[in-house]
């Protein structure tokens, strides 16, 4: 059998490092040209695919070294290799002296090297230029709020008055009035509906803001149906019957981009929302770029800024995005760079993405680009938790900080806030602890991550090719059969398999073949969520998912995890919240030295902690600790000094020795905000 020793491997990896530096130098130029040049677009897609494969090889090597360390096999230091891996794939201290690659790995390395050679050759043929300028990536953060801030909504006073008049107008019709607001994406239809909805002068007994298909009935009510697309008349008739109990003075506002929806659903002529006036658009742009309402204190930027505002075409979302690019920047040359970008000359039909949004993406630093592109797996109108998204970013290795390896989550919050400040994220109107993305922003994420991210709706088309897909998510059906996931066998390099359940009050069913055959075959998985399914057990083969970092089994009926889970050496997050049937954790969980988040809230049948839980010194989140007489003595908490948030301590009466409580060192854990 053919093997490679550590010297040969190190030589090959050094070659990769040198070649990747040459590629990195032209990435900005390639990303800008991809919108208009199909060949550059294909080159970037191939490069992205290759980069994933490179990372998987390196990660596999690092995992093997970690496994051998746990088996107490000596590993001699190799500073050159350690330095190389810190450059290539983050904070992985790797030594190759004890590792030999078998024939399969040798073949993968040789194939990857050949692909990298071809990528370099194509780079030269495409005449991609090295960028000498450095875009300033830092932006001044602005506070976010869950509700619309009327003081910062410009140019919609007359629109608001007109809508209030429509709502208050007397009608002879005995039916509930339906008032559509129609306009293109990014105009601010939702914002106008928020302004009207929150107006204190409206005299409704009941108000509700709902998404399509959610039912509400009442007295005199005002209901807002936001972002309606459904053009099926029968569905609308059935849905509307839910409101027939309301008195005639009740009103329904719908926001939509579709004239067909407006004609079908409206009982009054639609209110056509127009673009902002130039002055109002300038107001929005200045607020986001300068935290001012005009250029009076920045005259050196006035002429350039006014020209940029004209590019916004009266769209508030475009003004916000461009203002976010230039926020905190006072160098006129940077403003001129935005104004003179070739992106403005690209026809809209090339990508259907607003030029302002394309520019906003191009001006993101590379670490934010990958975080943003990953968000293409989020459905439109999906409310997401910032902490959950950060854990998924961490699982992908997006949050590596060479100097502060143990502060990955803090870095994630910093990245999230930067994207929030640039208007890529916005707080939900329904739940201030959740966030959403504007439809056009999700369209942008899908464009820049195409062939890499897949949001599955229904069943995948068997005729399509899914070989390059690395991240996939889906909304579970009440009964998910194997046929829905059959195409996933083609996704051999899939990294993210994410169930996004809408509700946790009922369990969905999932074909056992998906759990026992498909999932174990997805060897490159880093994030796996089977949340919300009626899953009772998992196969031992789960332990072979050596790259797995995020594992969510929340709100399942799992009773216990397979012992092979102790082989998941890279695991950072294990979520078992709401697993009411769970009776024990794997005894070998203490081997998971990279575990940072262990969520076992609402696991009422869990009776004790596994032995040596105190060895998991990387833990930042441990939602519950069950005090035991042998396993789970409270002294196990002594070394868990990085714990944060709430910690529920169960069965404190089992602490029989007062010295044990002292050894637990609870008072010296500043990150914990509350003990219960």
XYZ file of C-alpha atoms in Angstrom:
676
model
C 0.000 0.000 0.000
C 1.245 3.487 -0.859
C 2.028 5.842 2.039
C 3.357 9.373 2.404
C 5.544 10.315 5.327
C 5.424 13.617 7.172
C 8.284 15.181 5.210
C 6.589 14.686 1.854
C 3.275 15.929 3.212
C 4.861 19.017 4.697
C 6.507 19.849 1.359
C 3.153 19.527 -0.391
C 1.378 21.704 2.172
C 4.004 24.426 1.862
C 3.389 24.419 -1.865
C -0.335 24.849 -1.210
C 0.354 27.777 1.083
C 2.418 29.568 -1.546
C -0.180 29.012 -4.272
C -3.080 30.113 -2.086
C -1.323 33.385 -1.308
C -1.133 34.074 -5.046
C -4.859 33.373 -5.378
C -5.766 35.496 -2.360
C -4.062 38.503 -3.951
C -6.564 38.552 -6.845
C -9.758 37.626 -5.001
C -11.123 41.168 -4.748
C -10.751 41.689 -8.477
C -12.403 38.329 -9.192
C -15.325 39.014 -6.866
C -15.993 42.328 -8.576
C -15.771 40.851 -12.085
C -17.923 37.793 -11.356
C -21.126 39.820 -11.816
C -20.387 40.507 -15.485
C -17.916 37.787 -16.520
C -19.270 34.240 -16.589
C -15.773 32.705 -16.804
C -14.678 34.496 -13.632
C -17.888 33.378 -11.969
C -17.124 29.729 -12.840
C -13.508 30.146 -11.669
C -14.651 31.454 -8.286
C -17.093 28.566 -7.932
C -14.327 26.037 -8.643
C -11.990 27.835 -6.253
C -14.579 27.800 -3.481
C -15.139 24.079 -3.996
C -11.399 23.416 -3.895
C -10.939 25.496 -0.750
C -13.508 23.344 1.060
C -11.654 20.174 0.024
C -8.326 21.600 1.191
C -9.823 22.450 4.549
C -11.357 18.987 4.933
C -7.975 17.319 4.336
C -6.249 19.534 6.888
C -9.072 19.076 9.387
C -8.854 15.305 9.020
C -5.157 15.413 9.764
C -5.669 17.587 12.842
C -8.412 15.258 14.114
C -6.157 12.238 13.770
C -3.451 13.961 15.795
C -5.972 14.823 18.491
C -7.195 11.227 18.621
C -3.671 9.973 19.135
C -3.069 12.479 21.898
C -6.117 11.158 23.741
C -4.695 7.678 23.414
C -1.586 8.958 25.237
C 0.731 8.424 22.313
C 3.642 10.875 22.477
C 3.739 13.573 19.840
C 6.968 15.504 19.393
C 6.639 19.206 18.535
C 7.240 20.440 15.035
C 7.189 24.231 15.005
C 7.227 24.636 11.239
C 4.178 22.488 10.787
C 2.375 24.160 13.646
C 3.036 27.550 12.102
C 1.799 26.335 8.725
C -1.470 25.031 10.103
C -2.081 28.212 12.037
C -1.984 29.982 8.685
C -3.968 27.431 6.709
C -6.850 26.450 8.928
C -6.864 28.268 12.221
C -5.625 27.300 15.632
C -4.782 23.647 15.078
C -1.501 22.523 16.551
C -0.543 19.630 14.315
C 2.487 17.379 14.207
C 3.017 15.008 11.302
C 5.792 12.817 12.689
C 3.318 10.211 13.966
C 1.017 10.309 10.916
C 1.262 8.374 7.687
C -1.358 8.805 5.000
C -2.800 5.678 3.393
C -3.437 5.271 -0.321
C -6.834 6.970 -0.225
C -5.493 10.095 1.447
C -2.458 10.181 -0.833
C -4.785 10.068 -3.820
C -6.876 12.934 -2.401
C -3.782 15.078 -1.822
C -2.484 14.439 -5.333
C -5.862 15.171 -6.918
C -6.278 18.353 -4.885
C -2.794 19.521 -5.868
C -3.607 18.988 -9.550
C -6.824 21.012 -9.181
C -4.917 23.800 -7.467
C -2.397 23.872 -10.338
C -5.290 24.231 -12.793
C -6.855 27.039 -10.729
C -3.558 28.950 -10.808
C -3.311 28.474 -14.579
C -6.860 29.771 -15.108
C -6.181 32.743 -12.838
C -3.408 33.857 -15.158
C -5.547 33.302 -18.267
C -8.320 35.469 -16.822
C -5.851 38.322 -16.253
C -7.052 38.911 -12.714
C -5.290 41.839 -11.100
C -3.785 42.120 -7.648
C -5.494 44.813 -5.596
C -3.083 47.244 -4.026
C -5.702 49.206 -2.099
C -7.169 47.987 1.143
C -10.811 48.625 1.784
C -11.504 49.860 5.277
C -13.553 47.125 6.920
C -14.454 48.704 10.233
C -17.759 50.481 10.605
C -19.096 52.467 13.506
C -21.885 50.448 15.052
C -25.326 51.932 15.534
C -27.915 50.763 18.036
C -30.648 48.446 16.811
C -34.303 48.453 17.842
C -37.060 45.945 17.340
C -39.703 48.514 16.401
C -39.625 51.073 13.642
C -38.010 54.320 14.813
C -40.302 57.063 13.519
C -37.640 59.727 14.091
C -35.443 57.990 11.483
C -38.080 57.287 8.840
C -37.886 60.028 6.231
C -40.200 61.011 3.409
C -43.190 58.882 4.386
C -45.306 61.445 6.287
C -47.722 61.958 3.385
C -47.907 58.217 2.728
C -48.766 57.624 6.373
C -51.508 60.272 6.305
C -52.985 58.772 3.135
C -53.029 55.291 4.674
C -54.662 56.582 7.880
C -57.347 58.248 5.778
C -58.010 54.958 3.988
C -58.246 53.126 7.314
C -60.623 55.661 8.814
C -62.794 56.117 5.745
C -66.453 55.111 6.024
C -67.489 52.302 3.674
C -70.909 51.106 2.612
C -69.625 47.580 2.136
C -70.595 45.186 4.915
C -67.385 43.194 4.452
C -63.992 43.785 6.067
C -61.940 46.221 3.962
C -58.633 44.999 2.539
C -56.100 47.742 1.668
C -53.043 46.688 -0.335
C -49.717 48.557 -0.299
C -47.941 47.752 -3.561
C -44.362 48.496 -4.572
C -41.033 46.995 -5.597
C -38.654 45.417 -3.101
C -36.664 47.826 -0.937
C -39.172 50.700 -1.111
C -40.272 50.393 2.519
C -43.735 48.794 2.309
C -43.250 47.022 5.641
C -41.928 50.206 7.256
C -45.015 52.153 6.138
C -47.286 49.405 7.478
C -45.404 49.580 10.806
C -45.854 53.341 11.016
C -49.584 53.024 10.419
C -49.995 50.022 12.698
C -48.307 51.798 15.624
C -50.229 55.070 15.226
C -51.955 55.831 18.555
C -54.918 57.630 16.925
C -56.333 54.419 15.430
C -59.402 53.222 17.328
C -59.312 49.468 16.946
C -60.299 47.021 19.691
C -57.767 44.504 18.465
C -54.627 44.760 16.348
C -52.452 41.929 15.016
C -49.411 41.662 12.783
C -49.380 38.265 11.139
C -47.808 36.378 8.270
C -49.923 34.801 5.550
C -51.810 31.641 6.591
C -51.914 32.567 10.262
C -55.591 32.954 11.276
C -57.130 35.649 13.425
C -60.693 36.696 14.142
C -62.068 39.357 16.460
C -64.185 42.434 16.947
C -63.165 45.683 15.273
C -59.657 44.743 14.266
C -56.667 45.894 12.272
C -54.557 43.096 10.808
C -51.369 43.446 8.763
C -50.408 40.651 6.352
C -46.800 41.367 5.488
C -45.082 40.397 2.224
C -47.855 38.396 0.525
C -46.986 36.411 -2.600
C -49.730 33.780 -2.870
C -51.814 34.340 -6.030
C -54.165 31.392 -5.490
C -57.686 32.793 -5.273
C -59.149 29.699 -3.592
C -56.537 29.874 -0.798
C -57.237 33.569 -0.258
C -61.017 32.991 -0.143
C -60.572 30.232 2.446
C -58.188 32.366 4.482
C -60.412 35.428 4.352
C -63.344 33.485 5.782
C -61.505 33.558 9.136
C -62.193 37.298 9.355
C -65.899 37.255 8.581
C -66.749 37.648 12.260
C -65.307 41.172 12.318
C -67.539 44.250 12.091
C -67.434 46.293 8.850
C -65.122 48.939 10.341
C -62.366 46.288 10.618
C -59.416 46.631 8.251
C -56.742 44.405 6.722
C -53.530 45.896 5.328
C -51.447 43.750 3.013
C -47.972 44.554 1.672
C -46.975 42.959 -1.616
C -44.810 43.439 -4.684
C -47.427 41.720 -6.864
C -50.128 43.670 -8.680
C -51.996 40.358 -9.168
C -52.132 39.833 -5.385
C -53.373 43.398 -4.939
C -56.191 43.000 -7.483
C -57.225 39.625 -6.077
C -57.224 40.537 -2.387
C -57.991 44.247 -2.249
C -61.469 45.676 -1.661
C -60.189 49.227 -2.255
C -57.740 50.510 -4.866
C -54.177 49.629 -3.918
C -51.968 52.293 -2.368
C -48.969 52.525 -4.728
C -45.824 53.291 -2.725
C -43.477 55.509 -4.711
C -39.736 56.029 -4.455
C -38.422 58.513 -1.901
C -37.796 62.032 -3.120
C -34.155 62.942 -3.700
C -34.046 65.078 -0.539
C -35.531 62.330 1.628
C -33.174 59.747 0.141
C -30.247 62.088 0.897
C -31.529 62.317 4.465
C -31.500 58.507 4.850
C -28.046 58.165 3.309
C -26.529 60.925 5.454
C -28.005 59.423 8.606
C -26.345 56.065 7.946
C -23.054 57.350 6.521
C -22.462 60.407 8.719
C -24.978 60.119 11.566
C -26.230 63.505 10.380
C -29.132 64.801 8.337
C -27.078 66.684 5.755
C -23.526 67.310 4.523
C -23.275 70.734 6.172
C -20.437 69.617 8.444
C -18.727 67.536 5.733
C -18.592 69.826 2.727
C -15.630 67.935 1.237
C -17.965 64.931 0.796
C -21.072 66.847 -0.321
C -20.664 66.690 -4.116
C -19.633 63.017 -4.152
C -22.348 62.094 -1.649
C -25.075 63.761 -3.695
C -24.009 61.795 -6.774
C -24.057 58.543 -4.795
C -27.574 59.316 -3.545
C -28.766 59.679 -7.155
C -27.605 56.096 -7.685
C -30.049 54.941 -4.992
C -33.025 55.638 -7.263
C -35.186 56.590 -4.299
C -34.893 53.193 -2.584
C -34.449 53.447 1.215
C -32.787 50.011 1.381
C -30.194 51.097 -1.177
C -29.525 54.339 0.730
C -29.054 52.380 3.953
C -26.731 49.865 2.292
C -24.513 52.517 0.690
C -24.503 54.557 3.895
C -23.412 51.414 5.732
C -20.443 50.979 3.374
C -19.192 54.517 4.080
C -20.143 54.732 7.748
C -17.333 56.317 9.737
C -15.183 56.932 6.638
C -14.226 60.519 5.850
C -11.666 59.982 3.088
C -13.118 61.415 -0.174
C -11.130 58.859 -2.192
C -13.079 56.012 -0.593
C -16.342 57.745 -1.513
C -15.111 58.242 -5.088
C -14.273 54.530 -5.251
C -17.896 53.663 -4.470
C -19.216 56.182 -6.983
C -16.962 55.016 -9.830
C -17.407 51.251 -9.336
C -18.111 49.244 -12.489
C -20.997 47.582 -10.621
C -23.228 50.557 -11.496
C -22.819 49.857 -15.214
C -23.864 46.194 -14.978
C -27.449 45.637 -16.246
C -29.832 44.563 -13.506
C -30.906 41.506 -15.474
C -27.442 39.979 -15.032
C -28.203 39.067 -11.421
C -31.458 40.825 -10.422
C -29.545 42.189 -7.428
C -29.638 45.929 -6.751
C -26.257 47.509 -7.610
C -26.177 49.175 -4.174
C -26.493 45.784 -2.503
C -23.795 44.255 -4.716
C -21.469 47.069 -3.696
C -22.394 46.640 -0.063
C -21.319 42.998 -0.278
C -18.115 43.734 -2.196
C -17.027 46.184 0.493
C -17.343 43.622 3.253
C -14.047 42.283 4.607
C -13.448 38.618 3.749
C -14.342 37.327 7.215
C -17.775 38.975 6.995
C -18.348 37.811 3.421
C -18.188 34.161 4.416
C -20.421 34.728 7.450
C -22.984 36.539 5.311
C -22.926 34.048 2.433
C -23.633 31.211 4.878
C -26.943 32.931 5.703
C -28.304 31.822 2.315
C -29.548 28.699 4.141
C -32.028 30.852 6.101
C -35.593 30.961 4.684
C -37.248 34.267 3.880
C -39.248 35.627 6.836
C -37.356 33.224 9.125
C -36.672 34.642 12.583
C -33.303 33.498 13.866
C -31.409 33.717 17.126
C -28.062 35.505 16.990
C -26.425 33.042 19.374
C -27.478 30.070 17.257
C -26.125 31.633 14.070
C -22.833 32.410 15.827
C -22.499 28.764 16.932
C -22.995 27.664 13.312
C -20.360 30.158 12.156
C -18.033 28.800 14.825
C -18.624 25.236 13.610
C -17.527 26.347 10.146
C -14.308 27.859 11.476
C -15.328 31.416 10.552
C -14.528 32.783 14.022
C -10.879 31.923 14.367
C -8.773 34.489 16.196
C -5.142 33.445 16.457
C -4.531 35.531 19.558
C -7.764 34.792 21.450
C -8.720 31.254 20.595
C -11.058 30.916 23.580
C -13.030 34.021 22.645
C -14.643 32.648 19.481
C -18.181 33.502 20.585
C -17.163 37.087 21.375
C -15.707 37.418 17.902
C -18.962 36.060 16.516
C -20.950 38.759 18.313
C -18.580 41.372 16.876
C -19.107 40.046 13.342
C -22.874 39.855 13.860
C -23.034 43.455 15.073
C -20.997 44.619 12.068
C -23.465 42.968 9.680
C -26.323 44.437 11.706
C -24.782 47.902 11.445
C -24.536 47.530 7.672
C -28.255 46.618 7.469
C -27.672 43.012 6.397
C -29.636 41.949 9.486
C -32.529 43.690 11.221
C -34.415 42.958 14.404
C -37.767 41.219 14.156
C -40.869 43.282 14.780
C -42.563 40.349 16.496
C -39.773 39.304 18.869
C -37.013 41.717 19.832
C -34.673 38.820 20.713
C -34.849 37.496 17.130
C -33.531 38.776 13.807
C -34.580 38.593 10.165
C -33.107 39.415 6.748
C -34.848 41.494 4.100
C -35.922 39.444 1.074
C -33.512 41.315 -1.207
C -30.643 40.705 1.227
C -31.399 36.971 1.184
C -31.467 37.099 -2.619
C -27.979 38.612 -2.461
C -26.755 35.879 -0.093
C -28.164 33.209 -2.399
C -26.432 34.777 -5.394
C -22.978 34.962 -3.831
C -23.237 31.440 -2.374
C -24.914 29.705 -5.308
C -23.910 26.064 -5.845
C -22.715 26.059 -2.217
C -25.831 26.706 -0.106
C -29.223 25.087 -0.573
C -32.490 25.835 1.171
C -34.655 22.804 0.462
C -38.325 23.506 -0.173
C -40.386 20.377 -0.734
C -38.477 17.639 -2.577
C -35.311 18.202 -4.608
C -35.388 17.783 -8.372
C -33.587 14.567 -9.309
C -32.442 16.005 -12.643
C -30.283 18.683 -11.029
C -26.697 18.251 -9.875
C -25.984 18.869 -6.189
C -22.353 17.754 -5.999
C -21.007 21.164 -4.957
C -23.570 21.808 -2.201
C -21.858 22.206 1.199
C -24.633 23.699 3.355
C -28.305 22.768 3.358
C -31.310 23.539 5.532
C -35.018 22.810 5.358
C -38.309 23.214 7.205
C -39.428 19.787 8.484
C -42.744 18.371 7.280
C -45.037 16.553 9.680
C -43.911 13.370 7.952
C -40.576 13.445 6.123
C -40.127 10.373 3.965
C -36.866 9.054 2.597
C -37.762 10.251 -0.926
C -37.455 13.880 0.177
C -33.771 13.368 1.004
C -32.744 10.908 -1.707
C -30.710 13.501 -3.625
C -28.568 14.124 -0.525
C -26.557 10.984 -1.339
C -25.020 13.051 -4.126
C -23.871 15.689 -1.617
C -20.880 13.695 -0.421
C -19.077 16.769 0.869
C -22.061 18.298 2.695
C -21.063 20.218 5.837
C -24.402 21.513 7.106
C -27.591 19.438 7.456
C -29.974 21.658 9.334
C -33.560 21.066 10.381
C -35.310 24.381 11.118
C -38.547 23.428 12.891
C -41.195 26.149 13.098
C -42.752 24.742 16.232
C -41.557 22.711 19.210
C -44.993 21.763 20.528
C -45.321 18.679 18.306
C -42.889 16.145 16.864
C -42.361 15.531 13.167
C -41.602 12.085 11.801
C -38.389 11.316 9.904
C -37.653 8.188 7.905
C -35.329 5.907 9.883
C -33.296 5.378 6.701
C -32.317 9.052 6.763
C -31.013 8.729 10.332
C -29.424 5.276 10.070
C -28.114 5.283 6.485
C -27.948 8.753 4.917
C -26.604 10.877 7.783
C -23.692 8.531 8.670
C -22.619 8.615 5.011
C -22.248 12.422 5.085
C -18.697 12.163 6.408
C -17.846 15.859 6.089
C -20.698 17.124 8.283
C -19.744 19.915 10.672
C -23.260 20.987 11.658
C -26.097 18.524 12.101
C -29.567 19.344 13.382
C -32.343 16.780 13.703
C -34.303 19.011 16.068
C -38.041 18.545 16.351
C -38.200 14.929 15.141
C -39.622 11.922 16.990
C -36.205 10.228 17.075
C -35.698 7.658 19.846
C -32.203 6.409 19.013
C -29.178 7.065 16.854
C -26.828 4.563 15.207
C -23.331 3.972 16.578
C -22.038 5.080 13.155
C -22.721 8.690 14.206
C -19.349 8.520 15.951
C -17.627 8.343 12.555
C -18.602 11.952 11.736
C -15.148 13.113 12.764
C -15.596 16.702 11.514
C -18.820 17.291 13.486
C -18.778 20.445 15.609
C -22.462 21.323 16.076
C -25.038 18.653 16.981
C -28.649 19.640 17.735
C -31.112 17.026 18.958
C -33.380 19.481 20.776
C -37.041 18.545 21.202
C -36.585 14.925 20.125
C -37.618 11.834 22.103
C -34.081 10.479 22.266
C -33.509 8.350 25.379
C -29.727 8.115 25.257
C -26.918 8.873 22.855
C -24.697 6.143 21.414
C -21.402 5.680 23.253
C -19.597 6.379 19.971
C -20.356 10.080 20.532
C -17.137 10.132 22.572
C -15.264 9.870 19.227
C -16.566 13.278 18.082
C -13.369 15.014 19.182
C -14.162 18.254 17.337
C -17.627 18.687 18.843
C -18.164 22.221 20.175
C -21.944 22.371 20.657
C -24.310 19.647 21.855
C -27.950 20.723 22.183
C -30.361 18.419 23.990
C -32.821 21.045 25.195
C -36.374 19.773 25.550
C -35.387 16.096 25.334
C -37.801 15.009 28.043
C -37.124 11.292 27.475
C -33.336 11.562 27.863
C -32.196 9.403 30.799
C -28.403 9.577 30.531
C -25.460 11.203 28.801
C -22.603 9.115 27.332
C -19.989 8.190 29.929
C -17.209 9.066 27.482
C -18.395 12.630 26.973
C -15.451 13.765 29.110
C -13.230 13.024 26.069
C -14.829 15.873 24.118
C -12.283 18.453 25.189
C -13.425 20.973 22.553
C -17.026 20.990 23.834
C -18.053 24.568 24.631
C -21.863 24.451 24.788
C -23.874 21.689 26.476
C -27.582 22.550 26.612
C -29.592 20.084 28.713
C -32.450 22.315 29.858
C -35.868 20.661 30.185
C -34.452 17.138 30.419
C -36.504 16.147 33.434
C -35.685 12.403 33.217
C -31.930 12.970 33.251
C -30.868 11.833 36.725
C -27.101 12.373 36.883
C -24.093 13.895 35.182
C -21.580 11.609 33.452
C -18.295 10.941 35.275
C -15.456 13.470 35.006
C -17.623 16.212 33.503
C -15.181 18.617 35.136
C -12.587 17.666 32.512
C -14.515 19.695 29.942
C -12.650 22.882 30.797
C -13.599 24.563 27.514
C -17.279 24.673 28.489
C -18.788 28.145 28.185
C -22.404 27.060 28.537
C -23.710 24.358 30.851
C -27.393 25.013 31.367
C -27.922 22.419 34.100
C -25.794 20.519 36.612
C -27.233 17.602 38.562
C -25.437 17.033 41.850
C -24.708 13.361 42.505
C -23.180 11.338 45.323
C -20.534 9.703 43.137
C -20.804 10.956 39.538
C -21.514 14.659 39.302
C -20.207 15.750 42.688
C -20.390 19.505 42.895
C -16.577 19.667 42.988
C -16.664 18.882 39.245
C -17.573 22.550 38.719
C -14.244 23.695 40.152
C -12.306 23.724 36.868
C -15.176 25.028 34.720
C -14.065 28.625 35.104
C -15.302 29.862 31.694
C -19.003 29.155 32.310
C -21.377 31.944 31.323
C -25.091 32.713 31.510
C -27.538 30.840 33.722
C -26.668 27.617 35.561
C -29.429 25.516 37.097
C -28.047 23.329 39.900
C -30.298 20.365 40.698
C -30.299 18.199 43.858
C -28.219 20.488 46.052
C -29.345 18.401 49.035
C -26.854 15.742 47.903
C -23.944 17.996 48.880
C -23.085 16.303 52.177
C -19.634 17.781 52.712
C -19.516 21.553 53.149
C -15.949 21.530 51.839
C -17.201 20.211 48.483
C -19.270 23.377 48.039
C -16.160 25.451 48.707
C -14.090 23.461 46.214
C -16.727 24.088 43.534
C -15.503 27.695 43.529
C -18.864 29.074 42.418
C -18.099 32.608 43.550
C -15.128 32.871 41.178
C -17.076 32.305 37.966
C -17.818 35.890 36.865
C -19.427 34.818 33.590
C -22.381 33.170 35.319
C -25.202 35.675 35.592
C -27.625 33.600 37.643
C -27.684 30.428 39.746
C -31.016 28.687 40.240
